Amino acid sequence: MNKRVCQITTVHIRKDGRIFHKECVSLAEQGYDVTLLVNDGQGDEHDQGVRLLDIGGYRGRVKRIIGAQPKALLMALRQKADIYHFHDPELIGIGLLLRLFGKQVVYDVHEDLPNDILAKPWIPPLLRAKVAKISAFMERVAARRFAACVCTTPTIQGRFSVSGGSDVVLLRNYPIARVGEAEPNDNCPDSAADIRLCYAGGISDARGLRQMIELADATQTRLCLMGPIRGVAMEVLEAMPGWQYVDYLGMLSKEEVEREYSRQPAIGLVILLPGYGYDEALPIKLFEYMLFGLPVICSNFPLWSSIVEENDCGISVNPEDVDQISGVILALKRDPERILDMGARGRKAVLEKYSWIAERTKLFELYDRLLSAPGR
C-alpha cells in the first residue's frame, strides 16, 4: 500500500510552483498517495496523480484563522496520512495540534519570516522589529516539535539548524528543468525595438515596481509585468510617464508565463530593493529567466551577483540607480548577439546546476528517514 502524504496550504494558490508542481507531483511520481489541501473555493480535483481537496475559499487573515484552519485540521486528520507537510507560518498551530495527535509533521519554510514581517505594510512601522523578533522566537520554538523543517535558502536553514530537535533540510526552489523542455526563443531580434523587459511574480514597491516603470520610460522599452500588484493604487501607476510602455498581464498560469518568456527576445528583471531581506533569498524568477534563455539584470546582492557572474548570464546592478540600469539595458539592446549568448549560458547553468530534478532527491530521502524512524 502506498504511503500517504497530506500537504496543506491556506495561503498559496492550488497549483503553486513549489507546492504542487514540484513537491506534490514529484512525490506522486515516486509512488506516494498525495493529497493537497488548498483554500480557494474552486472545488476538488485530481491532477497528475495528486488529489486536491478544497477547504472552502476563506479570504483574509481573520477568516482563514477562524474558518479555514479548523476545517483544514479536520480534513487533514481524515486523511490518516503517514506524513503531514504544511507550507504557511500561520499553520504552525495546526502543525502543533497534528503533533499532539502523534503525526509526523514537516514545516516547509518558504520565506525568512522575521525579514518578511519587516516589509509588511499592515504592521505599524514602530512595531515591526518587535513583532519580527517575537515571531522568530515562537517559530523556532515550535519548529523543535516538528519531525522536520524544509528550508529554501542556506540562511533560513542556518536559523533552524541552531534550534535543534528536528531534521533540517535545504530544498532550494529551483525550476523544473529537463533537457528538451522549456525551449527558449533563440531567434536573434531584427532590431532593438523587438527586445522587451520582463518581470513575473508578486509586484510591489519593495520589488522595484516604480524603478521598472521608470526604466521602461528611460529606455523606451516595452515592459511586460506578470503577477499581482500590491500596495500601490493602479491610478498612481497609470499616471507615471513610463506606464505607456507597460503591458500589465495580471495573474497568469505557469504555462502562460512560460509562453510569454518564449514569445520574443527579452531581458529578465529581478531588481528587488535592499532592506527587505531579499539579499539572502533565491528568487525562482531568476532561475526561470535563465532556463528560458533570458539574460538577467538583478540586484547586486552578493549571492545573486555570484550566480550571474559565475555563469556570465546577466549583470548585477544597484537596484535603486535607474540611470545605471538604463545604461545596462541600452547596451544590451545594441548587442542582440550578446543577449542570446548570455541567455544560452544561463540555460546551460540551470540544466546542469540549478534544477529541481536533482534537488527533489533530498525530499525523497527526508520522507524515507521519517517513515523508517523508530517508534514513528
XYZ file of C-alpha atoms in Angstrom:
376
model
C 0.000 0.000 0.000
C 1.356 3.440 -0.943
C 2.424 5.708 1.899
C 0.005 8.591 2.357
C 1.092 12.231 2.358
C -1.083 15.238 3.165
C 0.271 18.667 2.249
C -1.579 21.776 3.444
C -1.739 25.446 2.456
C -4.361 28.061 3.209
C -2.470 30.918 1.550
C -0.873 29.728 -1.690
C -2.690 29.072 -4.951
C -3.629 25.445 -5.650
C -1.137 24.972 -8.492
C 1.698 26.765 -6.717
C 5.006 26.036 -8.410
C 6.845 24.734 -5.350
C 3.972 23.056 -3.527
C 2.023 21.411 -6.343
C 4.249 21.203 -9.427
C 7.469 20.337 -7.614
C 6.793 18.645 -4.312
C 3.361 17.044 -4.701
C 3.762 15.893 -8.304
C 7.289 14.602 -7.606
C 6.040 12.611 -4.618
C 3.159 11.184 -6.674
C 5.633 10.138 -9.369
C 7.679 8.463 -6.641
C 4.674 6.330 -5.682
C 3.209 8.242 -2.749
C -0.541 8.690 -2.274
C -0.620 12.501 -2.214
C -3.412 14.810 -1.037
C -3.070 18.599 -1.120
C -5.464 20.749 0.932
C -5.997 24.172 -0.669
C -8.144 27.164 0.210
C -9.559 28.839 -2.892
C -13.212 27.836 -3.305
C -12.607 26.198 -6.694
C -13.664 22.712 -5.652
C -11.902 19.362 -5.555
C -9.940 17.865 -8.428
C -7.386 15.204 -9.299
C -4.375 16.223 -11.393
C -1.059 14.499 -12.217
C -1.585 11.904 -9.527
C -2.375 14.480 -6.825
C -5.758 14.714 -5.071
C -6.637 18.369 -4.393
C -9.276 18.995 -1.722
C -10.752 22.463 -1.313
C -11.024 23.845 2.220
C -13.515 26.457 1.060
C -12.044 29.730 -0.139
C -11.730 31.739 3.085
C -10.252 35.182 2.294
C -8.346 37.443 4.649
C -6.294 36.553 7.740
C -9.198 36.599 10.187
C -11.425 34.376 8.040
C -8.536 31.976 7.422
C -7.843 31.680 11.156
C -11.487 31.348 12.192
C -12.806 29.371 9.230
C -10.063 27.739 7.190
C -7.764 26.490 9.931
C -10.261 24.424 11.981
C -11.637 22.940 8.777
C -8.135 22.214 7.489
C -7.292 20.359 10.705
C -10.403 18.168 10.480
C -9.841 17.448 6.781
C -6.184 16.641 7.433
C -6.989 14.175 10.215
C -9.480 12.402 7.935
C -6.660 11.630 5.503
C -4.914 9.363 8.057
C -1.649 10.296 6.384
C 1.786 8.981 7.299
C 3.314 12.454 6.841
C 1.719 15.906 7.132
C 3.566 18.712 5.363
C 2.398 22.337 5.722
C 3.575 25.497 3.960
C 2.365 28.619 5.785
C 3.613 30.170 9.054
C 0.010 30.778 10.063
C -0.481 26.994 10.086
C 2.142 26.406 12.795
C -0.675 25.967 15.334
C -2.253 23.301 13.109
C 1.127 21.595 12.865
C 1.465 21.515 16.646
C -2.042 20.074 17.023
C -1.198 17.356 14.496
C 1.877 16.552 16.588
C -0.378 16.169 19.646
C -2.244 13.524 17.652
C 1.077 11.732 17.163
C 1.550 12.680 13.489
C 4.800 13.140 11.596
C 4.812 16.851 10.668
C 7.043 18.755 8.241
C 7.198 22.565 8.177
C 8.139 23.941 4.734
C 9.736 27.365 5.307
C 9.399 29.324 2.064
C 10.342 32.751 3.419
C 12.510 34.223 6.152
C 9.613 35.150 8.461
C 11.351 37.896 10.504
C 12.506 39.740 7.382
C 9.134 39.190 5.763
C 7.401 40.843 8.720
C 9.689 43.872 8.426
C 8.187 44.502 4.971
C 4.519 44.068 5.961
C 2.688 47.381 5.334
C -0.247 46.407 7.582
C 2.013 46.261 10.671
C 2.766 49.731 12.163
C 6.423 50.592 11.374
C 7.326 51.137 15.040
C 6.109 47.642 15.929
C 7.616 45.665 13.052
C 11.017 44.972 14.636
C 9.447 43.777 17.895
C 6.834 41.653 16.096
C 9.564 40.152 13.894
C 11.698 39.240 16.913
C 8.794 37.641 18.792
C 7.639 35.754 15.680
C 11.136 34.411 15.021
C 11.402 33.128 18.600
C 7.985 31.463 18.515
C 8.679 29.926 15.108
C 11.962 28.401 16.304
C 10.386 27.017 19.491
C 7.553 25.434 17.511
C 9.952 24.003 14.917
C 11.619 21.860 17.590
C 8.361 19.918 17.924
C 8.155 19.026 14.233
C 9.770 15.997 12.655
C 11.490 18.159 10.043
C 11.851 21.637 8.607
C 12.384 22.105 4.876
C 14.130 25.391 4.025
C 14.524 27.218 0.714
C 17.843 29.018 1.409
C 21.034 28.368 3.396
C 20.269 31.394 5.591
C 16.886 30.000 6.644
C 18.427 26.563 7.112
C 21.056 28.052 9.431
C 18.401 29.760 11.538
C 16.544 26.490 12.133
C 19.611 24.290 12.485
C 20.656 26.095 15.681
C 17.223 25.408 17.204
C 17.781 21.667 17.296
C 15.150 18.982 17.740
C 14.175 18.411 14.111
C 15.643 17.290 10.807
C 16.521 20.441 8.831
C 16.812 20.047 5.066
C 17.837 22.593 2.431
C 15.484 22.220 -0.545
C 16.190 25.066 -2.928
C 13.342 26.344 -5.057
C 14.998 25.651 -8.400
C 12.898 25.353 -11.578
C 11.809 22.062 -13.093
C 14.297 21.720 -15.911
C 14.743 18.769 -18.217
C 16.633 18.760 -21.489
C 14.135 19.189 -24.327
C 11.596 21.017 -22.175
C 11.044 24.763 -21.760
C 12.806 25.557 -25.021
C 13.845 29.219 -25.201
C 13.277 31.666 -28.049
C 16.715 31.692 -29.683
C 15.821 33.881 -32.645
C 18.086 36.890 -32.942
C 15.922 40.053 -32.796
C 15.716 42.075 -36.004
C 16.112 45.336 -34.089
C 16.485 46.750 -30.581
C 12.766 47.583 -30.643
C 11.979 43.839 -30.627
C 13.599 43.363 -27.203
C 11.365 43.577 -24.119
C 11.808 43.713 -20.366
C 10.035 41.019 -18.327
C 9.094 40.556 -14.689
C 6.961 37.766 -13.198
C 5.859 37.364 -9.600
C 4.492 39.498 -6.785
C 4.756 43.168 -7.795
C 5.304 45.945 -5.238
C 7.471 48.956 -4.484
C 9.795 46.745 -2.422
C 10.297 44.585 -5.519
C 11.305 47.514 -7.700
C 7.941 48.303 -9.306
C 8.467 52.038 -9.770
C 12.067 51.584 -10.850
C 10.955 49.138 -13.550
C 8.376 51.606 -14.895
C 10.970 54.385 -14.883
C 13.375 52.104 -16.759
C 10.776 51.406 -19.434
C 10.360 55.156 -19.893
C 14.075 55.980 -19.849
C 14.942 53.275 -22.405
C 11.660 53.358 -24.375
C 11.373 49.600 -23.941
C 8.188 47.546 -23.583
C 7.857 46.149 -20.054
C 5.809 43.001 -19.501
C 4.567 42.695 -15.907
C 3.007 39.397 -14.807
C 1.598 38.953 -11.323
C -0.485 40.702 -8.667
C 0.261 44.360 -7.886
C 0.140 45.014 -4.142
C 0.328 48.151 -2.051
C 0.067 50.663 -4.904
C -3.116 52.013 -6.484
C -3.407 51.464 -10.234
C -4.289 55.129 -10.832
C -0.937 56.110 -9.288
C 0.949 53.787 -11.612
C -1.060 54.771 -14.692
C -0.163 58.422 -14.038
C 3.570 57.649 -14.360
C 5.038 58.614 -17.780
C 6.546 55.161 -18.208
C 3.195 53.366 -17.925
C 2.662 53.891 -21.661
C 5.359 51.244 -22.203
C 3.864 48.727 -19.752
C 1.957 45.604 -20.750
C 0.341 44.537 -17.483
C -0.981 40.993 -17.882
C -2.105 40.389 -14.293
C -2.176 36.893 -12.810
C -1.168 34.192 -15.290
C -0.849 30.437 -15.046
C 2.577 28.816 -15.070
C 2.062 27.817 -18.700
C 1.020 31.342 -19.720
C 4.088 32.864 -18.057
C 6.328 30.406 -19.866
C 4.707 31.310 -23.188
C 5.496 34.967 -22.516
C 9.131 34.104 -21.804
C 9.349 32.256 -25.113
C 7.341 34.702 -27.232
C 10.155 37.086 -28.247
C 13.628 38.082 -27.035
C 13.538 39.702 -23.617
C 15.630 40.689 -20.607
C 14.530 39.377 -17.204
C 14.443 41.874 -14.333
C 14.994 40.982 -10.661
C 15.774 44.408 -9.191
C 14.366 43.897 -5.710
C 15.284 46.615 -3.238
C 17.584 46.279 -0.212
C 16.240 46.344 3.325
C 13.545 43.698 2.942
C 15.561 40.515 3.422
C 15.720 39.701 -0.283
C 19.528 39.650 -0.306
C 19.640 36.105 1.120
C 16.704 34.768 -0.907
C 16.903 32.645 -4.045
C 14.056 34.018 -6.209
C 12.649 31.390 -8.531
C 12.197 34.010 -11.258
C 15.975 34.417 -11.504
C 16.393 30.759 -12.465
C 13.286 30.681 -14.652
C 14.639 33.591 -16.700
C 17.873 31.648 -17.123
C 16.030 28.447 -18.054
C 14.147 30.222 -20.841
C 17.265 31.866 -22.234
C 16.666 35.387 -20.883
C 19.722 37.359 -19.780
C 19.222 38.656 -16.248
C 19.555 42.103 -14.730
C 19.480 41.606 -10.955
C 20.157 43.468 -7.734
C 23.819 43.486 -6.748
C 23.291 41.373 -3.638
C 26.422 39.203 -3.226
C 24.542 35.892 -3.559
C 22.755 36.945 -6.749
C 25.842 38.595 -8.232
C 27.851 35.416 -7.723
C 25.293 33.376 -9.687
C 25.019 35.639 -12.735
C 28.726 36.498 -12.823
C 29.940 32.932 -12.332
C 27.784 31.814 -15.259
C 28.152 35.026 -17.310
C 24.398 35.069 -17.852
C 23.495 38.525 -16.582
C 24.549 41.766 -14.965
C 24.123 42.834 -11.342
C 23.261 46.471 -10.641
C 22.337 48.873 -7.877
C 18.544 48.354 -7.891
C 17.916 51.962 -6.846
C 20.081 53.536 -9.574
C 17.779 53.930 -12.580
C 20.465 55.707 -14.624
C 22.922 52.840 -14.192
C 20.350 50.186 -15.065
C 19.158 52.194 -18.082
C 22.713 52.220 -19.396
C 22.960 48.447 -18.991
C 19.659 47.890 -20.816
C 20.579 50.178 -23.705
C 23.983 48.498 -24.060
C 22.343 45.064 -24.247
C 19.768 46.262 -26.773
C 22.597 47.456 -29.017
C 24.183 43.999 -28.870
C 21.472 41.353 -29.540
C 24.070 38.625 -30.072
C 25.261 39.157 -26.510
C 21.680 38.770 -25.307
C 21.450 35.381 -26.993
C 24.865 34.272 -25.732
C 24.107 35.228 -22.138
C 20.730 33.530 -22.373
C 22.294 30.321 -23.681
C 24.844 30.260 -20.860
C 22.131 30.825 -18.272
C 20.033 27.971 -19.634
C 23.037 25.641 -19.613
C 23.759 26.559 -15.983
C 20.182 25.765 -14.876
C 20.139 22.416 -16.676
C 23.481 21.455 -15.122
C 23.427 23.056 -11.655
C 20.154 24.682 -10.637
C 17.469 22.125 -11.489
C 14.685 20.770 -9.271
C 15.176 17.328 -10.839
C 18.344 16.874 -8.764
C 17.034 18.810 -5.733
C 13.923 16.674 -5.221
C 16.068 13.666 -4.254
C 16.582 15.338 -0.877
C 12.811 15.424 -0.357
C 12.542 11.704 -1.102
C 15.421 10.952 1.286
C 13.787 13.015 4.048
C 10.493 11.166 3.693
C 12.331 7.833 3.733
C 14.014 8.806 7.000
C 10.732 9.878 8.590
C 8.899 6.742 7.515
C 11.648 4.468 8.803
C 12.142 6.303 12.121
C 11.830 4.000 15.170
C 8.536 4.413 17.018
C 7.000 6.722 14.431
